[in-house]
Amino acid sequence: MPCHDSPDLEKLDLITVLRALADPIRLDIVQRLYGLGEANCAALIGSRPKSSMSHHFQVLRESGILHTRIEGVQHHNSLRLQELEARFPGLMASILGNIEAGQLRRQTSS
Amino acid sequence: MPCHDSPDLEKLDLITVLRALADPIRLDIVQRLYGLGEANCAALIGSRPKSSMSHHFQVLRESGILHTRIEGVQHHNSLRLQELEARFPGLMASILGNIEAGQLRRQTSS
DNA sequence: TCCATAGTTCGACAACGATCGAACCATAGA
DNA sequence: TCTATGGTTCGATCGTTGTCGAACTATGGA
């Protein structure tokens, strides 16, 4: 099962994780991925250039937030929720919880 | 009781907060402030130039993370933990929890 | 009134990060 | 073997952010 290397649990750095999350596009990717469970890049891109998105996926991978499983041509991405919870307890829950609240706000205010 | 303006609770933005936290110096300020409760700038600066630190305090204030109460010449800073908890439940707890774990690691690995 | 203290503002510079086109690579299918 | 697909890599550009000295402001004390 080929895949991109993901950093070890103990090497995850809080600053790096926060920086990775502190970008609207990447936070959006994380949000969608949480809803989808697993998705290839195309499903998360929208209309942006591939090179831009590849950059954001790289940042998310290197920070340890997501894992990429390569299957043929497709790259299947998923959040490393369990590892993140073990390393930074409560962090992703608070981020994703707020995302859910944000979605709710947007839905009900239209 | 003069003070710097702090943004309203509902105006706090997750991206902005994450960006403010995703800097080593600012995360360190937040860490110390959590331990101290309230402190003036001098107690949090270390040996860095005042203008640099003033910048970081500004970022933390504008993101809504800290509140500055002005008393005479001194500026007393404190984390807005209650507001942050109300707006982004669990976020600061996870950040500060990890900081505590980080301190522990540093202390025991020396 | 003069000076020290505590912090802000300004301006310049450097470093970093986001963006995106173009070229590239690997796999799958015809 | 040829081509399409799904992503990566490279390199350039550009806006943002961190850094820091110098000047400035405001308060309090002598």
mmCIF file of N, CA and C (backbone and C1' of nucleotides) in Angstrom, chain A residues 40-41 50-51 54 73 75, chain D residues 4-10:
data_model
loop_
_atom_site.group_PDB
_atom_site.id
_atom_site.type_symbol
_atom_site.label_atom_id
_atom_site.label_comp_id
_atom_site.label_asym_id
_atom_site.label_seq_id
_atom_site.Cartn_x
_atom_site.Cartn_y
_atom_site.Cartn_z
ATOM 1 N N ASN A 40 -10.213 11.968 -2.723
ATOM 2 C CA ASN A 40 -9.038 12.288 -3.536
ATOM 3 C C ASN A 40 -8.960 13.795 -3.716
ATOM 4 N N CYS A 41 -7.851 14.239 -4.236
ATOM 5 C CA CYS A 41 -7.609 15.669 -4.332
ATOM 6 C C CYS A 41 -8.677 16.357 -5.164
ATOM 7 N N LYS A 50 -4.145 23.123 -10.011
ATOM 8 C CA LYS A 50 -3.652 21.924 -9.349
ATOM 9 C C LYS A 50 -2.405 22.208 -8.519
ATOM 10 N N SER A 51 -1.525 23.037 -9.044
ATOM 11 C CA SER A 51 -0.265 23.281 -8.328
ATOM 12 C C SER A 51 -0.509 23.963 -6.983
ATOM 13 N N SER A 54 -1.872 21.248 -4.687
ATOM 14 C CA SER A 54 -0.819 20.304 -4.329
ATOM 15 C C SER A 54 0.037 20.882 -3.200
ATOM 16 N N VAL A 73 -3.618 5.761 -9.673
ATOM 17 C CA VAL A 73 -3.391 7.165 -9.998
ATOM 18 C C VAL A 73 -3.935 8.077 -8.907
ATOM 19 N N HIS A 75 -4.977 9.692 -5.257
ATOM 20 C CA HIS A 75 -4.462 9.893 -3.912
ATOM 21 C C HIS A 75 -5.644 10.067 -2.976
ATOM 22 P P DA D 4 -5.330 12.149 -25.442
ATOM 23 O "O5'" DA D 4 -6.082 11.892 -24.066
ATOM 24 C "C5'" DA D 4 -6.980 10.772 -23.957
ATOM 25 C "C4'" DA D 4 -7.234 10.484 -22.488
ATOM 26 C "C3'" DA D 4 -7.433 11.734 -21.626
ATOM 27 O "O3'" DA D 4 -8.525 11.510 -20.745
ATOM 28 C "C1'" DA D 4 -5.648 10.436 -20.761
ATOM 29 P P DT D 5 -8.998 12.668 -19.753
ATOM 30 O "O5'" DT D 5 -8.442 12.155 -18.352
ATOM 31 C "C5'" DT D 5 -8.565 10.773 -18.027
ATOM 32 C "C4'" DT D 5 -7.915 10.522 -16.685
ATOM 33 C "C3'" DT D 5 -8.075 11.666 -15.682
ATOM 34 O "O3'" DT D 5 -8.432 11.115 -14.432
ATOM 35 C "C1'" DT D 5 -5.807 11.102 -15.891
ATOM 36 P P DG D 6 -8.961 12.039 -13.250
ATOM 37 O "O5'" DG D 6 -7.734 12.049 -12.238
ATOM 38 C "C5'" DG D 6 -7.213 10.818 -11.769
ATOM 39 C "C4'" DG D 6 -6.047 11.107 -10.863
ATOM 40 C "C3'" DG D 6 -6.220 12.355 -10.002
ATOM 41 O "O3'" DG D 6 -5.709 12.092 -8.700
ATOM 42 C "C1'" DG D 6 -4.273 12.560 -11.317
ATOM 43 P P DG D 7 -6.034 13.077 -7.465
ATOM 44 O "O5'" DG D 7 -4.597 13.549 -7.015
ATOM 45 C "C5'" DG D 7 -3.735 13.916 -7.969
ATOM 46 C "C4'" DG D 7 -2.293 13.699 -7.588
ATOM 47 C "C3'" DG D 7 -1.732 14.865 -6.781
ATOM 48 O "O3'" DG D 7 -0.706 14.415 -5.894
ATOM 49 C "C1'" DG D 7 -0.768 14.801 -8.968
ATOM 50 P P DT D 8 0.078 15.432 -4.965
ATOM 51 O "O5'" DT D 8 1.443 15.629 -5.765
ATOM 52 C "C5'" DT D 8 2.271 14.493 -5.989
ATOM 53 C "C4'" DT D 8 3.538 14.903 -6.702
ATOM 54 C "C3'" DT D 8 4.359 15.976 -5.979
ATOM 55 O "O3'" DT D 8 5.708 15.549 -5.945
ATOM 56 C "C1'" DT D 8 3.933 16.627 -8.209
ATOM 57 P P DT D 9 6.801 16.395 -5.134
ATOM 58 O "O5'" DT D 9 7.496 17.281 -6.264
ATOM 59 C "C5'" DT D 9 7.985 16.641 -7.434
ATOM 60 C "C4'" DT D 9 8.656 17.665 -8.325
ATOM 61 C "C3'" DT D 9 9.452 18.752 -7.600
ATOM 62 O "O3'" DT D 9 10.690 18.911 -8.281
ATOM 63 C "C1'" DT D 9 7.883 19.746 -9.041
ATOM 64 P P DC D 10 11.875 19.843 -7.657
ATOM 65 O "O5'" DC D 10 11.841 21.092 -8.648
ATOM 66 C "C5'" DC D 10 11.666 20.865 -10.039
ATOM 67 C "C4'" DC D 10 11.524 22.178 -10.774
ATOM 68 C "C3'" DC D 10 12.240 23.366 -10.134
ATOM 69 O "O3'" DC D 10 13.001 24.028 -11.122
ATOM 70 C "C1'" DC D 10 9.970 23.898 -10.544
#
